[in-house]
Amino acid sequence: MFQWTDQSMDWYEQAALHCDFHRRVACLAQPYLEGCDTIADLGCGLGYLSMELSSFCRRMICVDVSTPALGRLAENCLRRNITNLETLEADWTLWQPHPLPDAVVLSYCNGLGRNLPVLSRLAGKVILSIMPASNEENDSYDLNRYLPQRARYRGRENHKTVVPVLQALGVPYQETPFSLPFGQWLRDEEEVKTFLEYYFDFHPTASQLEEYLASHKAENGYYLPNVKHGYVVAVKVQDLPPRLLKGAMDDVESL
Ligand SMILES: C[S@@+](CC[C@H](N)C(=O)[O-])C[C@H]1O[C@@H](n2cnc3c(N)ncnc32)[C@H](O)[C@@H]1O
């Protein structure tokens, strides 16, 4: 189960603040959210996408199980004077909102492929999922020349695994692909080492580290390039087959 630490939240914030990833993803999502008065971001994490989406709706509800992540989001909302966003500490799979939000959003969270019946009971109009294109590495952080094919994201829902499920269930969907930078800025050599160890269990030799640092030196520290390849996938609740709306998981489980 995904868990935030102070360190991983700091890294994510550093990356998010130095690029326009969330603003651009929000712009790609906006056409699917037309007319949605209330949007809920399920598994919102630090809420960088939620903060962008909040400008498209009257009420933004951010649901997560992580107290520290929601705490940072609340602080950032105060700082940015965002007043229509509320945080809710809850497991979204058990959440029973009244009234229903018009749209639910999942971003880099499993759900669309496995939890469609639950999602269909949480959204009035639209279920939107932002997901990686695949779980294969795309040379993120320039690590392919040092590490063998990595399986870091095993089990993470992605476009390659979700689309066959939607097709098999006869669920119509619309999608928009994206490839957007989300590189990592790090302060010093020590932080580069900690980052590589934390996310990739990579312990470079002295010469590998020297080469890696030299090729990623940036102003005031280091920059590790990374591009997120993904899709915005939208499903209209009214298009869901009636057997899904009854809540039967059998078809989904057997895929
Ligand atoms: C990989 S992070 C993605 C965060 C954010 N959506 C983003 O795109 O940056 C997954 C998030 O989902 C939260 N999460 C996982 N399962 C959850 C559940 N059942 N209910 C609520 N939050 C959940 C985790 O705490 C974490 O913040």
PDB file of C-alpha atoms and ligand atoms in Angstrom:
ATOM      1  CA  MET A   1       0.000   0.000   0.000  1.00  0.00           C
ATOM      2  CA  PHE A   2       1.327   3.416  -0.970  1.00  0.00           C
ATOM      3  CA  GLN A   3       2.544   5.436   2.024  1.00  0.00           C
ATOM      4  CA  TRP A   4       3.791   9.010   2.127  1.00  0.00           C
ATOM      5  CA  THR A   5       6.838   9.971   4.204  1.00  0.00           C
ATOM      6  CA  ASP A   6       8.061  13.511   4.963  1.00  0.00           C
ATOM      7  CA  GLN A   7      10.866  12.864   2.482  1.00  0.00           C
ATOM      8  CA  SER A   8       8.668  11.573  -0.348  1.00  0.00           C
ATOM      9  CA  MET A   9       6.221  14.469   0.161  1.00  0.00           C
ATOM     10  CA  ASP A  10       9.114  16.954  -0.025  1.00  0.00           C
ATOM     11  CA  TRP A  11      10.400  15.360  -3.222  1.00  0.00           C
ATOM     12  CA  TYR A  12       6.958  15.326  -4.820  1.00  0.00           C
ATOM     13  CA  GLU A  13       6.434  18.992  -3.930  1.00  0.00           C
ATOM     14  CA  GLN A  14       9.821  19.936  -5.355  1.00  0.00           C
ATOM     15  CA  ALA A  15       8.961  18.189  -8.614  1.00  0.00           C
ATOM     16  CA  ALA A  16       5.425  19.594  -8.765  1.00  0.00           C
ATOM     17  CA  LEU A  17       6.474  23.180  -8.051  1.00  0.00           C
ATOM     18  CA  HIS A  18       9.106  23.178 -10.800  1.00  0.00           C
ATOM     19  CA  CYS A  19       6.865  22.071 -13.665  1.00  0.00           C
ATOM     20  CA  ASP A  20       3.339  22.595 -14.959  1.00  0.00           C
ATOM     21  CA  PHE A  21       2.380  18.898 -15.014  1.00  0.00           C
ATOM     22  CA  HIS A  22      -0.777  19.241 -12.920  1.00  0.00           C
ATOM     23  CA  ARG A  23      -2.018  22.377 -14.653  1.00  0.00           C
ATOM     24  CA  ARG A  24      -1.630  20.700 -18.030  1.00  0.00           C
ATOM     25  CA  VAL A  25      -3.290  17.461 -16.940  1.00  0.00           C
ATOM     26  CA  ALA A  26      -6.155  19.511 -15.470  1.00  0.00           C
ATOM     27  CA  CYS A  27      -6.556  21.292 -18.823  1.00  0.00           C
ATOM     28  CA  LEU A  28      -6.745  17.907 -20.589  1.00  0.00           C
ATOM     29  CA  ALA A  29      -9.346  16.752 -18.047  1.00  0.00           C
ATOM     30  CA  GLN A  30     -11.461  19.912 -18.207  1.00  0.00           C
ATOM     31  CA  PRO A  31     -13.510  19.042 -21.328  1.00  0.00           C
ATOM     32  CA  TYR A  32     -14.671  15.824 -19.652  1.00  0.00           C
ATOM     33  CA  LEU A  33     -15.734  17.754 -16.532  1.00  0.00           C
ATOM     34  CA  GLU A  34     -17.947  20.338 -18.242  1.00  0.00           C
ATOM     35  CA  GLY A  35     -21.010  21.098 -16.142  1.00  0.00           C
ATOM     36  CA  CYS A  36     -19.648  19.337 -13.053  1.00  0.00           C
ATOM     37  CA  ASP A  37     -20.489  21.409 -10.002  1.00  0.00           C
ATOM     38  CA  THR A  38     -18.837  19.112  -7.424  1.00  0.00           C
ATOM     39  CA  ILE A  39     -15.733  17.020  -8.102  1.00  0.00           C
ATOM     40  CA  ALA A  40     -14.138  14.505  -5.724  1.00  0.00           C
ATOM     41  CA  ASP A  41     -10.466  13.555  -6.104  1.00  0.00           C
ATOM     42  CA  LEU A  42     -10.184  10.011  -4.714  1.00  0.00           C
ATOM     43  CA  GLY A  43      -6.707   9.269  -3.332  1.00  0.00           C
ATOM     44  CA  CYS A  44      -5.760  12.903  -3.885  1.00  0.00           C
ATOM     45  CA  GLY A  45      -2.353  12.664  -2.169  1.00  0.00           C
ATOM     46  CA  LEU A  46      -0.806  16.122  -1.861  1.00  0.00           C
ATOM     47  CA  GLY A  47      -3.615  17.448  -4.043  1.00  0.00           C
ATOM     48  CA  TYR A  48      -1.652  19.315  -6.701  1.00  0.00           C
ATOM     49  CA  LEU A  49      -4.112  18.130  -9.345  1.00  0.00           C
ATOM     50  CA  SER A  50      -7.080  18.831  -7.046  1.00  0.00           C
ATOM     51  CA  MET A  51      -5.930  22.426  -6.541  1.00  0.00           C
ATOM     52  CA  GLU A  52      -5.873  22.904 -10.329  1.00  0.00           C
ATOM     53  CA  LEU A  53      -9.264  21.209 -10.784  1.00  0.00           C
ATOM     54  CA  SER A  54     -10.780  23.363  -8.034  1.00  0.00           C
ATOM     55  CA  SER A  55     -10.845  26.312 -10.420  1.00  0.00           C
ATOM     56  CA  PHE A  56     -13.232  24.385 -12.722  1.00  0.00           C
ATOM     57  CA  CYS A  57     -15.925  23.641 -10.128  1.00  0.00           C
ATOM     58  CA  ARG A  58     -17.871  25.118  -7.235  1.00  0.00           C
ATOM     59  CA  ARG A  59     -16.876  22.444  -4.715  1.00  0.00           C
ATOM     60  CA  MET A  60     -13.786  20.218  -4.693  1.00  0.00           C
ATOM     61  CA  ILE A  61     -13.664  17.289  -2.227  1.00  0.00           C
ATOM     62  CA  CYS A  62     -10.248  15.688  -1.664  1.00  0.00           C
ATOM     63  CA  VAL A  63     -10.344  12.190  -0.189  1.00  0.00           C
ATOM     64  CA  ASP A  64      -7.289  10.336   1.070  1.00  0.00           C
ATOM     65  CA  VAL A  65      -6.299   7.965   3.873  1.00  0.00           C
ATOM     66  CA  SER A  66      -3.077   9.873   4.549  1.00  0.00           C
ATOM     67  CA  THR A  67      -3.267  12.448   7.363  1.00  0.00           C
ATOM     68  CA  PRO A  68       0.099  14.085   6.516  1.00  0.00           C
ATOM     69  CA  ALA A  69      -0.711  14.387   2.801  1.00  0.00           C
ATOM     70  CA  LEU A  70      -4.073  16.024   3.558  1.00  0.00           C
ATOM     71  CA  GLY A  71      -2.356  18.306   6.085  1.00  0.00           C
ATOM     72  CA  ARG A  72       0.025  19.599   3.439  1.00  0.00           C
ATOM     73  CA  LEU A  73      -2.844  20.072   1.005  1.00  0.00           C
ATOM     74  CA  ALA A  74      -4.799  22.121   3.552  1.00  0.00           C
ATOM     75  CA  GLU A  75      -1.720  24.291   4.202  1.00  0.00           C
ATOM     76  CA  ASN A  76      -1.188  24.846   0.486  1.00  0.00           C
ATOM     77  CA  CYS A  77      -4.833  25.835   0.015  1.00  0.00           C
ATOM     78  CA  LEU A  78      -4.495  28.464   2.751  1.00  0.00           C
ATOM     79  CA  ARG A  79      -1.303  29.735   1.157  1.00  0.00           C
ATOM     80  CA  ARG A  80      -2.906  29.917  -2.313  1.00  0.00           C
ATOM     81  CA  ASN A  81      -6.217  31.243  -1.023  1.00  0.00           C
ATOM     82  CA  ILE A  82      -8.187  28.316  -2.440  1.00  0.00           C
ATOM     83  CA  THR A  83     -11.482  28.387  -0.561  1.00  0.00           C
ATOM     84  CA  ASN A  84     -13.680  25.837  -2.361  1.00  0.00           C
ATOM     85  CA  LEU A  85     -11.566  22.765  -1.573  1.00  0.00           C
ATOM     86  CA  GLU A  86     -12.231  20.524   1.424  1.00  0.00           C
ATOM     87  CA  THR A  87     -10.204  17.559   2.634  1.00  0.00           C
ATOM     88  CA  LEU A  88     -11.710  14.320   3.894  1.00  0.00           C
ATOM     89  CA  GLU A  89      -9.696  11.587   5.596  1.00  0.00           C
ATOM     90  CA  ALA A  90     -11.393   8.408   4.414  1.00  0.00           C
ATOM     91  CA  ASP A  91     -11.033   5.208   2.437  1.00  0.00           C
ATOM     92  CA  TRP A  92     -12.841   6.115  -0.790  1.00  0.00           C
ATOM     93  CA  THR A  93     -13.905   2.507  -1.382  1.00  0.00           C
ATOM     94  CA  LEU A  94     -16.084   2.826   1.759  1.00  0.00           C
ATOM     95  CA  TRP A  95     -17.152   6.448   1.290  1.00  0.00           C
ATOM     96  CA  GLN A  96     -20.895   7.148   1.033  1.00  0.00           C
ATOM     97  CA  PRO A  97     -21.318  10.774  -0.063  1.00  0.00           C
ATOM     98  CA  HIS A  98     -24.689  12.548   0.039  1.00  0.00           C
ATOM     99  CA  PRO A  99     -25.333  14.127  -2.365  1.00  0.00           C
ATOM    100  CA  LEU A 100     -23.100  12.462  -4.940  1.00  0.00           C
ATOM    101  CA  PRO A 101     -20.341  14.535  -6.500  1.00  0.00           C
ATOM    102  CA  ASP A 102     -20.917  15.018 -10.236  1.00  0.00           C
ATOM    103  CA  ALA A 103     -17.465  13.649 -11.027  1.00  0.00           C
ATOM    104  CA  VAL A 104     -14.901  11.486  -9.314  1.00  0.00           C
ATOM    105  CA  VAL A 105     -11.247  11.637 -10.319  1.00  0.00           C
ATOM    106  CA  LEU A 106      -8.576   9.012  -9.727  1.00  0.00           C
ATOM    107  CA  SER A 107      -5.036  10.073 -10.500  1.00  0.00           C
ATOM    108  CA  TYR A 108      -2.305   7.463 -10.380  1.00  0.00           C
ATOM    109  CA  CYS A 109      -4.541   5.385  -8.102  1.00  0.00           C
ATOM    110  CA  ASN A 110      -5.918   1.967  -8.877  1.00  0.00           C
ATOM    111  CA  GLY A 111      -9.670   1.850  -9.335  1.00  0.00           C
ATOM    112  CA  LEU A 112     -11.067   2.083 -12.844  1.00  0.00           C
ATOM    113  CA  GLY A 113     -10.148  -1.473 -13.778  1.00  0.00           C
ATOM    114  CA  ARG A 114     -11.143  -3.098 -10.499  1.00  0.00           C
ATOM    115  CA  ASN A 115     -13.637  -0.882  -8.734  1.00  0.00           C
ATOM    116  CA  LEU A 116     -16.044   0.316 -11.417  1.00  0.00           C
ATOM    117  CA  PRO A 117     -19.160  -0.772  -9.490  1.00  0.00           C
ATOM    118  CA  VAL A 118     -17.999   1.211  -6.433  1.00  0.00           C
ATOM    119  CA  LEU A 119     -17.048   4.201  -8.583  1.00  0.00           C
ATOM    120  CA  SER A 120     -20.407   4.098 -10.336  1.00  0.00           C
ATOM    121  CA  ARG A 121     -22.083   4.610  -6.956  1.00  0.00           C
ATOM    122  CA  LEU A 122     -19.839   7.569  -6.096  1.00  0.00           C
ATOM    123  CA  ALA A 123     -20.259   9.737  -9.199  1.00  0.00           C
ATOM    124  CA  GLY A 124     -23.390  11.394 -10.556  1.00  0.00           C
ATOM    125  CA  LYS A 125     -22.097  11.916 -14.067  1.00  0.00           C
ATOM    126  CA  VAL A 126     -18.425  11.201 -14.788  1.00  0.00           C
ATOM    127  CA  ILE A 127     -15.642   8.874 -13.668  1.00  0.00           C
ATOM    128  CA  LEU A 128     -12.259  10.198 -14.707  1.00  0.00           C
ATOM    129  CA  SER A 129      -8.990   8.358 -14.320  1.00  0.00           C
ATOM    130  CA  ILE A 130      -5.496   9.662 -14.971  1.00  0.00           C
ATOM    131  CA  MET A 131      -3.163   6.727 -15.383  1.00  0.00           C
ATOM    132  CA  PRO A 132       0.280   5.794 -16.677  1.00  0.00           C
ATOM    133  CA  ALA A 133       0.451   4.460 -20.228  1.00  0.00           C
ATOM    134  CA  SER A 134       2.140   1.273 -19.022  1.00  0.00           C
ATOM    135  CA  ASN A 135       4.200  -0.076 -16.154  1.00  0.00           C
ATOM    136  CA  GLU A 136       7.327  -0.436 -18.221  1.00  0.00           C
ATOM    137  CA  GLU A 137      10.004   2.072 -17.413  1.00  0.00           C
ATOM    138  CA  ASN A 138      10.592   4.825 -19.966  1.00  0.00           C
ATOM    139  CA  ASP A 139      14.103   5.757 -18.939  1.00  0.00           C
ATOM    140  CA  SER A 140      12.809   7.877 -16.117  1.00  0.00           C
ATOM    141  CA  TYR A 141      15.635   9.728 -14.409  1.00  0.00           C
ATOM    142  CA  ASP A 142      18.101   8.455 -17.067  1.00  0.00           C
ATOM    143  CA  LEU A 143      18.548   5.182 -15.212  1.00  0.00           C
ATOM    144  CA  ASN A 144      18.199   2.628 -17.998  1.00  0.00           C
ATOM    145  CA  ARG A 145      21.899   2.437 -18.621  1.00  0.00           C
ATOM    146  CA  TYR A 146      22.546   1.510 -14.976  1.00  0.00           C
ATOM    147  CA  LEU A 147      19.594  -0.668 -14.055  1.00  0.00           C
ATOM    148  CA  PRO A 148      18.070  -3.713 -15.739  1.00  0.00           C
ATOM    149  CA  GLN A 149      14.403  -3.650 -16.755  1.00  0.00           C
ATOM    150  CA  ARG A 150      12.695  -2.486 -13.617  1.00  0.00           C
ATOM    151  CA  ALA A 151       9.499  -3.818 -12.097  1.00  0.00           C
ATOM    152  CA  ARG A 152       8.946  -0.992  -9.648  1.00  0.00           C
ATOM    153  CA  TYR A 153       5.345  -0.436 -10.583  1.00  0.00           C
ATOM    154  CA  ARG A 154       4.118  -4.034 -10.531  1.00  0.00           C
ATOM    155  CA  GLY A 155       0.384  -4.064  -9.776  1.00  0.00           C
ATOM    156  CA  ARG A 156      -0.148  -0.420 -10.633  1.00  0.00           C
ATOM    157  CA  GLU A 157      -3.177   0.157 -12.810  1.00  0.00           C
ATOM    158  CA  ASN A 158      -2.246   1.503 -16.222  1.00  0.00           C
ATOM    159  CA  HIS A 159      -3.738   2.076 -19.667  1.00  0.00           C
ATOM    160  CA  LYS A 160      -2.528  -1.267 -21.024  1.00  0.00           C
ATOM    161  CA  THR A 161      -4.289  -3.198 -18.263  1.00  0.00           C
ATOM    162  CA  VAL A 162      -7.428  -1.069 -17.907  1.00  0.00           C
ATOM    163  CA  VAL A 163      -8.517  -0.711 -21.539  1.00  0.00           C
ATOM    164  CA  PRO A 164      -9.033  -4.483 -22.082  1.00  0.00           C
ATOM    165  CA  VAL A 165     -11.212  -4.561 -18.947  1.00  0.00           C
ATOM    166  CA  LEU A 166     -13.393  -1.662 -20.155  1.00  0.00           C
ATOM    167  CA  GLN A 167     -13.684  -3.248 -23.593  1.00  0.00           C
ATOM    168  CA  ALA A 168     -14.562  -6.673 -22.203  1.00  0.00           C
ATOM    169  CA  LEU A 169     -17.260  -5.117 -20.017  1.00  0.00           C
ATOM    170  CA  GLY A 170     -18.637  -3.083 -22.910  1.00  0.00           C
ATOM    171  CA  VAL A 171     -18.001   0.216 -21.139  1.00  0.00           C
ATOM    172  CA  PRO A 172     -17.698   3.148 -23.579  1.00  0.00           C
ATOM    173  CA  TYR A 173     -14.880   5.554 -22.745  1.00  0.00           C
ATOM    174  CA  GLN A 174     -13.035   8.543 -24.135  1.00  0.00           C
ATOM    175  CA  GLU A 175      -9.356   9.195 -23.673  1.00  0.00           C
ATOM    176  CA  THR A 176      -6.612  11.758 -24.159  1.00  0.00           C
ATOM    177  CA  PRO A 177      -2.951  10.716 -24.146  1.00  0.00           C
ATOM    178  CA  PHE A 178      -0.193  12.893 -22.695  1.00  0.00           C
ATOM    179  CA  SER A 179       3.590  12.970 -22.329  1.00  0.00           C
ATOM    180  CA  LEU A 180       4.593  15.628 -19.824  1.00  0.00           C
ATOM    181  CA  PRO A 181       7.791  16.359 -17.904  1.00  0.00           C
ATOM    182  CA  PHE A 182       7.859  15.678 -14.184  1.00  0.00           C
ATOM    183  CA  GLY A 183      11.568  15.787 -13.395  1.00  0.00           C
ATOM    184  CA  GLN A 184      13.134  15.782  -9.971  1.00  0.00           C
ATOM    185  CA  TRP A 185      15.129  18.656  -8.516  1.00  0.00           C
ATOM    186  CA  LEU A 186      17.482  17.677  -5.706  1.00  0.00           C
ATOM    187  CA  ARG A 187      19.646  19.785  -3.445  1.00  0.00           C
ATOM    188  CA  ASP A 188      22.962  17.954  -3.304  1.00  0.00           C
ATOM    189  CA  GLU A 189      24.823  14.715  -3.893  1.00  0.00           C
ATOM    190  CA  GLU A 190      23.521  13.168  -0.670  1.00  0.00           C
ATOM    191  CA  GLU A 191      19.934  13.802  -1.708  1.00  0.00           C
ATOM    192  CA  VAL A 192      20.519  12.268  -5.157  1.00  0.00           C
ATOM    193  CA  LYS A 193      21.889   9.136  -3.480  1.00  0.00           C
ATOM    194  CA  THR A 194      18.931   8.927  -1.068  1.00  0.00           C
ATOM    195  CA  PHE A 195      16.434   9.424  -3.910  1.00  0.00           C
ATOM    196  CA  LEU A 196      17.942   6.682  -6.083  1.00  0.00           C
ATOM    197  CA  GLU A 197      18.037   4.312  -3.141  1.00  0.00           C
ATOM    198  CA  TYR A 198      14.499   5.102  -1.948  1.00  0.00           C
ATOM    199  CA  TYR A 199      12.729   4.746  -5.290  1.00  0.00           C
ATOM    200  CA  PHE A 200      14.957   2.317  -7.196  1.00  0.00           C
ATOM    201  CA  ASP A 201      16.999   0.516  -4.555  1.00  0.00           C
ATOM    202  CA  PHE A 202      19.941   1.661  -6.686  1.00  0.00           C
ATOM    203  CA  HIS A 203      23.323   1.892  -4.976  1.00  0.00           C
ATOM    204  CA  PRO A 204      25.690   3.209  -7.655  1.00  0.00           C
ATOM    205  CA  THR A 205      29.392   2.430  -7.576  1.00  0.00           C
ATOM    206  CA  ALA A 206      31.670   5.412  -7.002  1.00  0.00           C
ATOM    207  CA  SER A 207      32.358   5.779 -10.733  1.00  0.00           C
ATOM    208  CA  GLN A 208      28.671   5.386 -11.683  1.00  0.00           C
ATOM    209  CA  LEU A 209      27.738   8.042  -9.146  1.00  0.00           C
ATOM    210  CA  GLU A 210      30.436  10.399 -10.382  1.00  0.00           C
ATOM    211  CA  GLU A 211      29.240  10.003 -13.980  1.00  0.00           C
ATOM    212  CA  TYR A 212      25.564  10.346 -13.011  1.00  0.00           C
ATOM    213  CA  LEU A 213      26.138  13.469 -10.931  1.00  0.00           C
ATOM    214  CA  ALA A 214      28.287  15.084 -13.599  1.00  0.00           C
ATOM    215  CA  SER A 215      25.624  14.599 -16.261  1.00  0.00           C
ATOM    216  CA  HIS A 216      22.789  15.897 -14.067  1.00  0.00           C
ATOM    217  CA  LYS A 217      24.363  18.930 -12.454  1.00  0.00           C
ATOM    218  CA  ALA A 218      22.044  21.926 -12.542  1.00  0.00           C
ATOM    219  CA  GLU A 219      21.911  25.363 -11.043  1.00  0.00           C
ATOM    220  CA  ASN A 220      21.676  25.050  -7.236  1.00  0.00           C
ATOM    221  CA  GLY A 221      21.843  21.241  -7.243  1.00  0.00           C
ATOM    222  CA  TYR A 222      20.811  18.437  -9.563  1.00  0.00           C
ATOM    223  CA  TYR A 223      18.003  17.829 -12.040  1.00  0.00           C
ATOM    224  CA  LEU A 224      16.929  14.269 -12.880  1.00  0.00           C
ATOM    225  CA  PRO A 225      14.796  14.297 -16.047  1.00  0.00           C
ATOM    226  CA  ASN A 226      11.577  12.321 -16.182  1.00  0.00           C
ATOM    227  CA  VAL A 227       8.609  12.294 -18.558  1.00  0.00           C
ATOM    228  CA  LYS A 228       5.261  10.893 -17.482  1.00  0.00           C
ATOM    229  CA  HIS A 229       3.496   9.161 -20.356  1.00  0.00           C
ATOM    230  CA  GLY A 230      -0.143   8.653 -19.537  1.00  0.00           C
ATOM    231  CA  TYR A 231      -3.820   8.926 -20.406  1.00  0.00           C
ATOM    232  CA  VAL A 232      -6.844  10.770 -19.145  1.00  0.00           C
ATOM    233  CA  VAL A 233      -9.681   8.218 -19.430  1.00  0.00           C
ATOM    234  CA  ALA A 234     -13.298   9.318 -18.979  1.00  0.00           C
ATOM    235  CA  VAL A 235     -16.384   7.158 -18.483  1.00  0.00           C
ATOM    236  CA  LYS A 236     -19.916   8.559 -18.322  1.00  0.00           C
ATOM    237  CA  VAL A 237     -21.979   6.960 -15.568  1.00  0.00           C
ATOM    238  CA  GLN A 238     -25.053   6.935 -17.837  1.00  0.00           C
ATOM    239  CA  ASP A 239     -23.117   4.741 -20.313  1.00  0.00           C
ATOM    240  CA  LEU A 240     -22.303   2.005 -17.801  1.00  0.00           C
ATOM    241  CA  PRO A 241     -23.969  -1.342 -18.518  1.00  0.00           C
ATOM    242  CA  PRO A 242     -26.864  -1.949 -16.079  1.00  0.00           C
ATOM    243  CA  ARG A 243     -25.270  -5.144 -14.697  1.00  0.00           C
ATOM    244  CA  LEU A 244     -22.343  -3.029 -13.428  1.00  0.00           C
ATOM    245  CA  LEU A 245     -24.664  -0.544 -11.814  1.00  0.00           C
ATOM    246  CA  LYS A 246     -26.270  -3.397  -9.889  1.00  0.00           C
ATOM    247  CA  GLY A 247     -22.891  -3.758  -8.227  1.00  0.00           C
ATOM    248  CA  ALA A 248     -21.942  -7.239  -9.461  1.00  0.00           C
ATOM    249  CA  MET A 249     -18.153  -7.593  -9.329  1.00  0.00           C
ATOM    250  CA  ASP A 250     -18.076 -11.064 -10.881  1.00  0.00           C
ATOM    251  CA  ASP A 251     -17.364  -9.966 -14.429  1.00  0.00           C
ATOM    252  CA  VAL A 252     -14.590  -7.654 -13.310  1.00  0.00           C
ATOM    253  CA  GLU A 253     -12.944 -10.168 -10.986  1.00  0.00           C
ATOM    254  CA  SER A 254     -12.820 -12.852 -13.634  1.00  0.00           C
ATOM    255  CA  LEU A 255     -10.856 -10.724 -16.117  1.00  0.00           C
TER     256      LEU A 255
HETATM  257  C1  LIG B   1       0.243   7.172  -5.901  1.00  0.00           C
HETATM  258  S1  LIG B   1      -0.561   8.287  -4.826  1.00  0.00           S
HETATM  259  C2  LIG B   1      -1.346   9.371  -5.988  1.00  0.00           C
HETATM  260  C3  LIG B   1      -1.687  10.691  -5.376  1.00  0.00           C
HETATM  261  C4  LIG B   1      -2.323  11.716  -6.301  1.00  0.00           C
HETATM  262  N1  LIG B   1      -3.619  11.281  -6.790  1.00  0.00           N
HETATM  263  C5  LIG B   1      -1.405  12.060  -7.437  1.00  0.00           C
HETATM  264  O1  LIG B   1      -1.772  11.889  -8.598  1.00  0.00           O
HETATM  265  O2  LIG B   1      -0.317  12.558  -7.165  1.00  0.00           O
HETATM  266  C6  LIG B   1      -1.916   7.305  -4.236  1.00  0.00           C
HETATM  267  C7  LIG B   1      -2.723   8.014  -3.145  1.00  0.00           C
HETATM  268  O3  LIG B   1      -3.900   7.271  -2.884  1.00  0.00           O
HETATM  269  C8  LIG B   1      -4.109   7.215  -1.487  1.00  0.00           C
HETATM  270  N2  LIG B   1      -4.957   6.025  -1.281  1.00  0.00           N
HETATM  271  C9  LIG B   1      -4.671   4.743  -1.574  1.00  0.00           C
HETATM  272  N3  LIG B   1      -5.749   3.949  -1.337  1.00  0.00           N
HETATM  273  C10 LIG B   1      -6.732   4.771  -0.877  1.00  0.00           C
HETATM  274  C11 LIG B   1      -8.078   4.555  -0.463  1.00  0.00           C
HETATM  275  N4  LIG B   1      -8.638   3.336  -0.498  1.00  0.00           N
HETATM  276  N5  LIG B   1      -8.803   5.611  -0.043  1.00  0.00           N
HETATM  277  C12 LIG B   1      -8.249   6.855  -0.018  1.00  0.00           C
HETATM  278  N6  LIG B   1      -6.980   7.123  -0.392  1.00  0.00           N
HETATM  279  C13 LIG B   1      -6.228   6.099  -0.832  1.00  0.00           C
HETATM  280  C14 LIG B   1      -2.711   7.172  -0.897  1.00  0.00           C
HETATM  281  O4  LIG B   1      -2.684   7.608   0.448  1.00  0.00           O
HETATM  282  C15 LIG B   1      -1.981   8.140  -1.829  1.00  0.00           C
HETATM  283  O5  LIG B   1      -2.063   9.466  -1.370  1.00  0.00           O
END
